[in-house]
PDB file of C-alpha atoms in Angstrom:
ATOM      1  CA  UNK A   1     130.312 113.010 100.092  1.00 88.00           C
ATOM      2  CA  UNK A   2     126.941 112.366  98.756  1.00 95.00           C
ATOM      3  CA  UNK A   3     123.826 114.522  98.826  1.00 96.00           C
ATOM      4  CA  UNK A   4     120.095 113.944  98.363  1.00 96.00           C
ATOM      5  CA  UNK A   5     118.635 116.465  96.014  1.00 95.00           C
ATOM      6  CA  UNK A   6     114.777 116.586  95.750  1.00 94.00           C
ATOM      7  CA  UNK A   7     112.312 118.705  93.860  1.00 92.00           C
ATOM      8  CA  UNK A   8     108.490 119.005  94.005  1.00 88.00           C
ATOM      9  CA  UNK A   9     106.551 121.427  91.931  1.00 88.00           C
ATOM     10  CA  UNK A  10     103.012 122.631  91.774  1.00 84.00           C
ATOM     11  CA  UNK A  11     100.651 125.034  90.039  1.00 82.00           C
ATOM     12  CA  UNK A  12      98.357 127.318  92.215  1.00 79.00           C
ATOM     13  CA  UNK A  13     100.583 127.270  95.363  1.00 68.00           C
ATOM     14  CA  UNK A  14     102.151 124.684  97.504  1.00 69.00           C
ATOM     15  CA  UNK A  15     100.736 121.012  97.508  1.00 67.00           C
ATOM     16  CA  UNK A  16      99.826 121.526 101.150  1.00 69.00           C
ATOM     17  CA  UNK A  17      97.696 124.561 100.225  1.00 62.00           C
ATOM     18  CA  UNK A  18      95.825 122.864  97.406  1.00 66.00           C
ATOM     19  CA  UNK A  19      98.261 123.360  94.543  1.00 75.00           C
ATOM     20  CA  UNK A  20      97.981 120.946  91.544  1.00 72.00           C
ATOM     21  CA  UNK A  21     100.949 118.646  91.465  1.00 74.00           C
ATOM     22  CA  UNK A  22     103.163 119.161  88.340  1.00 75.00           C
ATOM     23  CA  UNK A  23     106.298 117.209  88.806  1.00 81.00           C
ATOM     24  CA  UNK A  24     108.829 115.730  91.127  1.00 84.00           C
ATOM     25  CA  UNK A  25     112.375 114.400  90.833  1.00 89.00           C
ATOM     26  CA  UNK A  26     115.164 113.366  93.044  1.00 93.00           C
ATOM     27  CA  UNK A  27     118.853 112.331  92.756  1.00 93.00           C
ATOM     28  CA  UNK A  28     121.658 111.182  95.034  1.00 96.00           C
ATOM     29  CA  UNK A  29     124.755 112.948  93.760  1.00 95.00           C
ATOM     30  CA  UNK A  30     128.246 114.142  94.793  1.00 94.00           C
ATOM     31  CA  UNK A  31     128.698 117.841  95.614  1.00 95.00           C
ATOM     32  CA  UNK A  32     130.012 118.743  92.196  1.00 96.00           C
ATOM     33  CA  UNK A  33     126.828 117.473  90.606  1.00 95.00           C
ATOM     34  CA  UNK A  34     124.260 119.426  92.692  1.00 96.00           C
ATOM     35  CA  UNK A  35     124.059 122.502  90.625  1.00 96.00           C
ATOM     36  CA  UNK A  36     123.582 120.659  87.370  1.00 95.00           C
ATOM     37  CA  UNK A  37     120.871 118.360  88.987  1.00 94.00           C
ATOM     38  CA  UNK A  38     119.035 121.393  90.416  1.00 95.00           C
ATOM     39  CA  UNK A  39     118.994 123.131  87.009  1.00 95.00           C
ATOM     40  CA  UNK A  40     117.600 120.064  85.265  1.00 92.00           C
ATOM     41  CA  UNK A  41     114.876 119.671  87.864  1.00 91.00           C
ATOM     42  CA  UNK A  42     113.934 123.397  87.633  1.00 91.00           C
ATOM     43  CA  UNK A  43     113.587 123.171  83.875  1.00 91.00           C
ATOM     44  CA  UNK A  44     111.477 120.017  84.272  1.00 88.00           C
ATOM     45  CA  UNK A  45     109.064 121.960  86.515  1.00 88.00           C
ATOM     46  CA  UNK A  46     108.652 124.812  84.029  1.00 89.00           C
ATOM     47  CA  UNK A  47     108.338 122.650  80.901  1.00 83.00           C
ATOM     48  CA  UNK A  48     106.145 119.733  82.028  1.00 76.00           C
ATOM     49  CA  UNK A  49     103.096 118.644  79.922  1.00 71.00           C
ATOM     50  CA  UNK A  50     100.935 119.067  83.122  1.00 75.00           C
ATOM     51  CA  UNK A  51     101.621 122.742  83.028  1.00 78.00           C
ATOM     52  CA  UNK A  52     104.288 125.373  84.108  1.00 87.00           C
ATOM     53  CA  UNK A  53     104.876 125.304  87.916  1.00 82.00           C
ATOM     54  CA  UNK A  54     104.500 128.497  89.961  1.00 85.00           C
ATOM     55  CA  UNK A  55     105.680 126.680  93.240  1.00 88.00           C
ATOM     56  CA  UNK A  56     108.927 124.730  93.331  1.00 89.00           C
ATOM     57  CA  UNK A  57     110.289 123.164  96.469  1.00 91.00           C
ATOM     58  CA  UNK A  58     113.965 122.083  96.600  1.00 94.00           C
ATOM     59  CA  UNK A  59     115.624 120.162  99.317  1.00 95.00           C
ATOM     60  CA  UNK A  60     119.291 119.226  99.634  1.00 96.00           C
ATOM     61  CA  UNK A  61     120.578 116.992 102.466  1.00 95.00           C
ATOM     62  CA  UNK A  62     123.928 115.329 103.046  1.00 96.00           C
ATOM     63  CA  UNK A  63     123.839 111.513 103.229  1.00 95.00           C
ATOM     64  CA  UNK A  64     125.913 109.442 105.632  1.00 92.00           C
ATOM     65  CA  UNK A  65     127.601 106.833 103.451  1.00 90.00           C
ATOM     66  CA  UNK A  66     127.347 104.166 106.133  1.00 92.00           C
ATOM     67  CA  UNK A  67     123.514 104.478 105.945  1.00 94.00           C
ATOM     68  CA  UNK A  68     123.353 103.717 102.236  1.00 97.00           C
ATOM     69  CA  UNK A  69     121.778 100.268 101.252  1.00 98.00           C
ATOM     70  CA  UNK A  70     122.736  98.830  97.883  1.00 97.00           C
ATOM     71  CA  UNK A  71     120.368  96.642  96.001  1.00 97.00           C
ATOM     72  CA  UNK A  72     119.942  94.988  92.605  1.00 96.00           C
ATOM     73  CA  UNK A  73     118.195  96.568  89.668  1.00 97.00           C
ATOM     74  CA  UNK A  74     114.907  94.743  88.593  1.00 97.00           C
ATOM     75  CA  UNK A  75     114.968  93.065  85.230  1.00 95.00           C
ATOM     76  CA  UNK A  76     112.914  94.800  82.551  1.00 95.00           C
ATOM     77  CA  UNK A  77     110.338  93.275  80.221  1.00 94.00           C
ATOM     78  CA  UNK A  78     107.190  94.264  78.369  1.00 94.00           C
ATOM     79  CA  UNK A  79     103.790  92.684  78.316  1.00 95.00           C
ATOM     80  CA  UNK A  80     101.585  92.703  75.202  1.00 93.00           C
ATOM     81  CA  UNK A  81      98.564  95.129  75.304  1.00 95.00           C
ATOM     82  CA  UNK A  82      97.070  97.201  72.627  1.00 94.00           C
ATOM     83  CA  UNK A  83      94.045  98.685  74.519  1.00 96.00           C
ATOM     84  CA  UNK A  84      93.458  99.907  78.048  1.00 97.00           C
ATOM     85  CA  UNK A  85      91.225  96.961  78.797  1.00 97.00           C
ATOM     86  CA  UNK A  86      93.879  94.357  77.605  1.00 97.00           C
ATOM     87  CA  UNK A  87      96.469  96.399  79.508  1.00 97.00           C
ATOM     88  CA  UNK A  88      94.547  96.202  82.792  1.00 98.00           C
ATOM     89  CA  UNK A  89      93.683  92.595  82.252  1.00 97.00           C
ATOM     90  CA  UNK A  90      97.469  91.954  81.856  1.00 98.00           C
ATOM     91  CA  UNK A  91      98.142  93.813  84.918  1.00 98.00           C
ATOM     92  CA  UNK A  92      95.630  91.712  86.893  1.00 98.00           C
ATOM     93  CA  UNK A  93      97.124  88.506  85.617  1.00 98.00           C
ATOM     94  CA  UNK A  94     100.659  89.548  86.600  1.00 98.00           C
ATOM     95  CA  UNK A  95      99.529  90.673  90.040  1.00 98.00           C
ATOM     96  CA  UNK A  96      97.951  87.307  90.574  1.00 98.00           C
ATOM     97  CA  UNK A  97     100.999  85.410  89.539  1.00 98.00           C
ATOM     98  CA  UNK A  98     102.856  87.555  92.088  1.00 98.00           C
ATOM     99  CA  UNK A  99     100.789  86.101  94.915  1.00 98.00           C
ATOM    100  CA  UNK A 100      98.093  88.879  95.058  1.00 98.00           C
ATOM    101  CA  UNK A 101      94.508  87.588  95.154  1.00 98.00           C
ATOM    102  CA  UNK A 102      92.232  88.457  92.217  1.00 98.00           C
ATOM    103  CA  UNK A 103      89.960  90.405  94.469  1.00 98.00           C
ATOM    104  CA  UNK A 104      92.809  92.619  95.733  1.00 98.00           C
ATOM    105  CA  UNK A 105      94.240  93.041  92.149  1.00 98.00           C
ATOM    106  CA  UNK A 106      90.791  94.253  90.901  1.00 98.00           C
ATOM    107  CA  UNK A 107      90.442  96.453  93.874  1.00 98.00           C
ATOM    108  CA  UNK A 108      93.809  98.102  93.134  1.00 98.00           C
ATOM    109  CA  UNK A 109      92.761  98.794  89.562  1.00 97.00           C
ATOM    110  CA  UNK A 110      89.460 100.252  90.713  1.00 97.00           C
ATOM    111  CA  UNK A 111      90.964 102.483  93.413  1.00 96.00           C
ATOM    112  CA  UNK A 112      93.656 103.949  90.967  1.00 96.00           C
ATOM    113  CA  UNK A 113      91.052 104.330  88.241  1.00 94.00           C
ATOM    114  CA  UNK A 114      88.673 106.080  90.632  1.00 93.00           C
ATOM    115  CA  UNK A 115      91.082 108.708  91.859  1.00 90.00           C
ATOM    116  CA  UNK A 116      89.560 112.207  91.513  1.00 83.00           C
ATOM    117  CA  UNK A 117      93.137 113.549  91.238  1.00 81.00           C
ATOM    118  CA  UNK A 118      96.579 112.193  91.181  1.00 79.00           C
ATOM    119  CA  UNK A 119      98.084 110.950  94.318  1.00 81.00           C
ATOM    120  CA  UNK A 120     101.379 112.414  95.481  1.00 80.00           C
ATOM    121  CA  UNK A 121     102.613 108.984  96.723  1.00 90.00           C
ATOM    122  CA  UNK A 122     101.449 105.459  96.834  1.00 96.00           C
ATOM    123  CA  UNK A 123      98.622 103.694  98.638  1.00 97.00           C
ATOM    124  CA  UNK A 124      99.375 100.566 100.647  1.00 98.00           C
ATOM    125  CA  UNK A 125      96.882  97.768  99.922  1.00 98.00           C
ATOM    126  CA  UNK A 126      96.277  94.408 101.414  1.00 98.00           C
ATOM    127  CA  UNK A 127      97.442  91.625  98.995  1.00 98.00           C
ATOM    128  CA  UNK A 128      94.621  89.487 100.085  1.00 98.00           C
ATOM    129  CA  UNK A 129      91.673  91.926 100.395  1.00 98.00           C
ATOM    130  CA  UNK A 130      92.733  95.030  98.565  1.00 98.00           C
ATOM    131  CA  UNK A 131      91.738  97.067 101.560  1.00 97.00           C
ATOM    132  CA  UNK A 132      93.922 100.224 102.020  1.00 97.00           C
ATOM    133  CA  UNK A 133      96.295  99.813 104.962  1.00 96.00           C
ATOM    134  CA  UNK A 134      97.765 103.335 105.239  1.00 94.00           C
ATOM    135  CA  UNK A 135      96.106 106.626 106.516  1.00 90.00           C
ATOM    136  CA  UNK A 136      98.146 108.949 104.192  1.00 86.00           C
ATOM    137  CA  UNK A 137      94.887 109.845 102.129  1.00 85.00           C
ATOM    138  CA  UNK A 138      95.835 111.840  98.950  1.00 81.00           C
ATOM    139  CA  UNK A 139      99.371 112.373 100.010  1.00 85.00           C
ATOM    140  CA  UNK A 140     100.136 108.575 100.049  1.00 92.00           C
ATOM    141  CA  UNK A 141     103.445 107.031 100.913  1.00 96.00           C
ATOM    142  CA  UNK A 142     106.365 108.839  99.126  1.00 93.00           C
ATOM    143  CA  UNK A 143     109.162 106.538  98.141  1.00 96.00           C
ATOM    144  CA  UNK A 144     112.212 108.732  98.373  1.00 95.00           C
ATOM    145  CA  UNK A 145     116.098 108.717  98.864  1.00 96.00           C
ATOM    146  CA  UNK A 146     117.066 106.571  95.870  1.00 96.00           C
ATOM    147  CA  UNK A 147     119.199 106.682  92.793  1.00 97.00           C
ATOM    148  CA  UNK A 148     121.496 104.403  90.752  1.00 96.00           C
ATOM    149  CA  UNK A 149     125.052 103.540  91.920  1.00 96.00           C
ATOM    150  CA  UNK A 150     126.415 103.847  88.308  1.00 95.00           C
ATOM    151  CA  UNK A 151     124.440 106.118  86.012  1.00 93.00           C
ATOM    152  CA  UNK A 152     126.416 105.457  82.797  1.00 93.00           C
ATOM    153  CA  UNK A 153     126.084 101.691  83.237  1.00 94.00           C
ATOM    154  CA  UNK A 154     122.342 102.062  83.939  1.00 95.00           C
ATOM    155  CA  UNK A 155     121.824 104.209  80.840  1.00 93.00           C
ATOM    156  CA  UNK A 156     123.610 101.466  78.857  1.00 93.00           C
ATOM    157  CA  UNK A 157     121.130  98.893  80.214  1.00 93.00           C
ATOM    158  CA  UNK A 158     118.268 101.048  79.187  1.00 93.00           C
ATOM    159  CA  UNK A 159     119.769 101.818  75.811  1.00 92.00           C
ATOM    160  CA  UNK A 160     120.207  98.093  75.170  1.00 89.00           C
ATOM    161  CA  UNK A 161     116.455  97.721  75.730  1.00 87.00           C
ATOM    162  CA  UNK A 162     115.592 100.568  73.413  1.00 89.00           C
ATOM    163  CA  UNK A 163     114.290 102.530  76.466  1.00 91.00           C
ATOM    164  CA  UNK A 164     115.511 106.095  76.688  1.00 81.00           C
ATOM    165  CA  UNK A 165     112.364 107.722  78.251  1.00 82.00           C
ATOM    166  CA  UNK A 166     112.832 109.456  81.568  1.00 82.00           C
ATOM    167  CA  UNK A 167     109.656 107.661  82.851  1.00 85.00           C
ATOM    168  CA  UNK A 168     111.302 104.354  82.566  1.00 91.00           C
ATOM    169  CA  UNK A 169     114.570 105.415  83.999  1.00 91.00           C
ATOM    170  CA  UNK A 170     113.053 106.800  87.144  1.00 93.00           C
ATOM    171  CA  UNK A 171     110.280 104.160  87.546  1.00 95.00           C
ATOM    172  CA  UNK A 172     112.694 101.240  87.520  1.00 97.00           C
ATOM    173  CA  UNK A 173     114.780 102.784  90.218  1.00 97.00           C
ATOM    174  CA  UNK A 174     111.701 103.438  92.354  1.00 97.00           C
ATOM    175  CA  UNK A 175     110.232  99.883  91.772  1.00 98.00           C
ATOM    176  CA  UNK A 176     113.581  98.255  92.588  1.00 98.00           C
ATOM    177  CA  UNK A 177     113.661 100.013  95.997  1.00 98.00           C
ATOM    178  CA  UNK A 178     109.916  99.111  96.722  1.00 98.00           C
ATOM    179  CA  UNK A 179     110.621  95.414  95.879  1.00 98.00           C
ATOM    180  CA  UNK A 180     113.557  95.377  98.276  1.00 98.00           C
ATOM    181  CA  UNK A 181     111.278  96.342 101.118  1.00 98.00           C
ATOM    182  CA  UNK A 182     110.149  93.729 103.680  1.00 97.00           C
ATOM    183  CA  UNK A 183     106.488  92.924 103.176  1.00 97.00           C
ATOM    184  CA  UNK A 184     105.919  94.207  99.657  1.00 98.00           C
ATOM    185  CA  UNK A 185     104.539  91.537  97.233  1.00 98.00           C
ATOM    186  CA  UNK A 186     103.898  93.723  94.156  1.00 98.00           C
ATOM    187  CA  UNK A 187     103.421  97.165  92.747  1.00 98.00           C
ATOM    188  CA  UNK A 188     100.928  98.522  90.331  1.00 98.00           C
ATOM    189  CA  UNK A 189     101.393 102.075  88.711  1.00 97.00           C
ATOM    190  CA  UNK A 190     100.500 104.277  85.830  1.00 96.00           C
ATOM    191  CA  UNK A 191     101.630 107.887  85.325  1.00 91.00           C
ATOM    192  CA  UNK A 192      99.748 111.043  85.603  1.00 87.00           C
ATOM    193  CA  UNK A 193     101.527 112.551  82.592  1.00 86.00           C
ATOM    194  CA  UNK A 194      98.964 113.301  79.962  1.00 86.00           C
ATOM    195  CA  UNK A 195     100.664 111.611  76.953  1.00 89.00           C
ATOM    196  CA  UNK A 196     102.199 108.710  78.774  1.00 91.00           C
ATOM    197  CA  UNK A 197      99.823 105.662  78.794  1.00 94.00           C
ATOM    198  CA  UNK A 198     102.335 102.998  79.710  1.00 95.00           C
ATOM    199  CA  UNK A 199     102.197 101.737  83.313  1.00 96.00           C
ATOM    200  CA  UNK A 200     103.801  98.685  84.957  1.00 98.00           C
ATOM    201  CA  UNK A 201     103.526  95.902  87.566  1.00 98.00           C
ATOM    202  CA  UNK A 202     106.647  95.053  89.458  1.00 98.00           C
ATOM    203  CA  UNK A 203     107.355  92.123  91.746  1.00 98.00           C
ATOM    204  CA  UNK A 204     110.322  90.121  93.016  1.00 96.00           C
ATOM    205  CA  UNK A 205     110.913  88.744  89.539  1.00 95.00           C
ATOM    206  CA  UNK A 206     111.010  92.036  87.602  1.00 96.00           C
ATOM    207  CA  UNK A 207     109.637  95.196  86.233  1.00 97.00           C
ATOM    208  CA  UNK A 208     106.875  94.558  83.609  1.00 97.00           C
ATOM    209  CA  UNK A 209     105.866  97.488  81.340  1.00 96.00           C
ATOM    210  CA  UNK A 210     102.307  97.408  80.151  1.00 97.00           C
ATOM    211  CA  UNK A 211     101.226  99.803  77.296  1.00 93.00           C
ATOM    212  CA  UNK A 212      97.843 101.382  77.536  1.00 93.00           C
ATOM    213  CA  UNK A 213      97.088 101.261  81.294  1.00 96.00           C
ATOM    214  CA  UNK A 214      95.141 104.487  80.946  1.00 94.00           C
ATOM    215  CA  UNK A 215      93.599 106.588  78.317  1.00 93.00           C
ATOM    216  CA  UNK A 216      95.523 109.276  76.410  1.00 93.00           C
ATOM    217  CA  UNK A 217      95.248 112.650  77.970  1.00 90.00           C
ATOM    218  CA  UNK A 218      94.020 111.301  81.234  1.00 89.00           C
ATOM    219  CA  UNK A 219      95.487 113.593  84.000  1.00 85.00           C
ATOM    220  CA  UNK A 220      95.298 111.038  86.848  1.00 86.00           C
ATOM    221  CA  UNK A 221      97.722 108.420  87.892  1.00 90.00           C
ATOM    222  CA  UNK A 222      99.019 106.678  91.034  1.00 93.00           C
ATOM    223  CA  UNK A 223     100.643 103.763  92.613  1.00 96.00           C
ATOM    224  CA  UNK A 224      99.513 100.787  94.708  1.00 98.00           C
ATOM    225  CA  UNK A 225     101.827  98.565  96.761  1.00 98.00           C
ATOM    226  CA  UNK A 226     100.297  95.260  97.673  1.00 98.00           C
ATOM    227  CA  UNK A 227     101.423  94.196 101.094  1.00 98.00           C
ATOM    228  CA  UNK A 228     101.680  90.794 102.757  1.00 97.00           C
ATOM    229  CA  UNK A 229      99.540  90.164 105.808  1.00 93.00           C
ATOM    230  CA  UNK A 230     101.112  90.956 109.263  1.00 93.00           C
ATOM    231  CA  UNK A 231     103.655  93.337 107.695  1.00 97.00           C
ATOM    232  CA  UNK A 232     105.072  96.004 110.078  1.00 97.00           C
ATOM    233  CA  UNK A 233     103.609  99.148 108.276  1.00 97.00           C
ATOM    234  CA  UNK A 234     105.501 101.556 110.331  1.00 97.00           C
ATOM    235  CA  UNK A 235     108.878  99.986 109.598  1.00 98.00           C
ATOM    236  CA  UNK A 236     107.899  99.667 105.911  1.00 98.00           C
ATOM    237  CA  UNK A 237     106.911 103.194 105.495  1.00 97.00           C
ATOM    238  CA  UNK A 238     110.181 104.359 107.225  1.00 97.00           C
ATOM    239  CA  UNK A 239     112.321 102.350 104.814  1.00 98.00           C
ATOM    240  CA  UNK A 240     110.491 103.531 101.771  1.00 98.00           C
ATOM    241  CA  UNK A 241     110.566 107.107 102.714  1.00 96.00           C
ATOM    242  CA  UNK A 242     113.855 107.579 104.588  1.00 96.00           C
ATOM    243  CA  UNK A 243     116.456 104.888 103.945  1.00 97.00           C
ATOM    244  CA  UNK A 244     118.974 105.916 101.215  1.00 97.00           C
ATOM    245  CA  UNK A 245     119.173 103.306  98.562  1.00 98.00           C
ATOM    246  CA  UNK A 246     121.492 103.033  95.486  1.00 98.00           C
ATOM    247  CA  UNK A 247     120.497 100.565  92.762  1.00 97.00           C
ATOM    248  CA  UNK A 248     123.191  98.500  91.079  1.00 96.00           C
ATOM    249  CA  UNK A 249     122.530  98.157  87.307  1.00 94.00           C
ATOM    250  CA  UNK A 250     122.327  94.639  86.107  1.00 83.00           C
ATOM    251  CA  UNK A 251     123.851  94.275  82.607  1.00 67.00           C
ATOM    252  CA  UNK A 252     122.601  90.697  82.525  1.00 57.00           C
ATOM    253  CA  UNK A 253     119.264  91.358  83.959  1.00 54.00           C
ATOM    254  CA  UNK A 254     117.755  90.900  80.477  1.00 53.00           C
ATOM    255  CA  UNK A 255     115.013  92.637  78.775  1.00 60.00           C
ATOM    256  CA  UNK A 256     112.920  91.924  75.702  1.00 56.00           C
ATOM    257  CA  UNK A 257     112.911  94.122  72.559  1.00 47.00           C
ATOM    258  CA  UNK A 258     110.974  97.060  73.943  1.00 44.00           C
ATOM    259  CA  UNK A 259     109.065  99.828  72.401  1.00 39.00           C
ATOM    260  CA  UNK A 260     108.073 103.150  73.898  1.00 36.00           C
TER     261      UNK A 260
END
């Protein structure tokens, strides 16, 4: 039997009471792996570069196997960028090639860059206008209930790319689930971790790492999902937040020589 194990941590109290977000993590594991997963998550909450958490929320739920959806892992590649400006220009170009309008792509960059604090989830943006479509405010839409179907095989894929960082391991899983959702055209993301400046754009063709999407030591980050017109937003949010998904690693998905 499989279980969903989730952790959220904050400093200054619970998120809902104004606590500063520190970290989050989740796994889908069998019963024997629960204790080890929980221990790793707690250590992460106490040792994060955003600070030491004083509030940790853990949630463990059994998953019905018949409800699990299996999808493919996105192929990984890296776009050239040596400054934040060139990185954001590369992101806009990749979003446009994904079918997002230039106006919407620029709006996405502007909205993420203008955040006063990191979002807890993602904003849903129109792929044509860039207008925000959800009403989740700072909470955003939290993509949840996901993991890889074969962790050793997935680690081998990342190792062959030269990518051993936890940021990449988790982000590719999340981006793969997002791109499997009906109505999603592309995703733009950069981390709120202080020392991690690499972000990405994901679309149906792959996961594109982009160095320098934000300045070093910037505490703010977030995600924007660009949504096709006439998408059923309620159904989309339900899939992203609730449907359990396991990603099948793609040994032949390909990646270029990558550097962290």
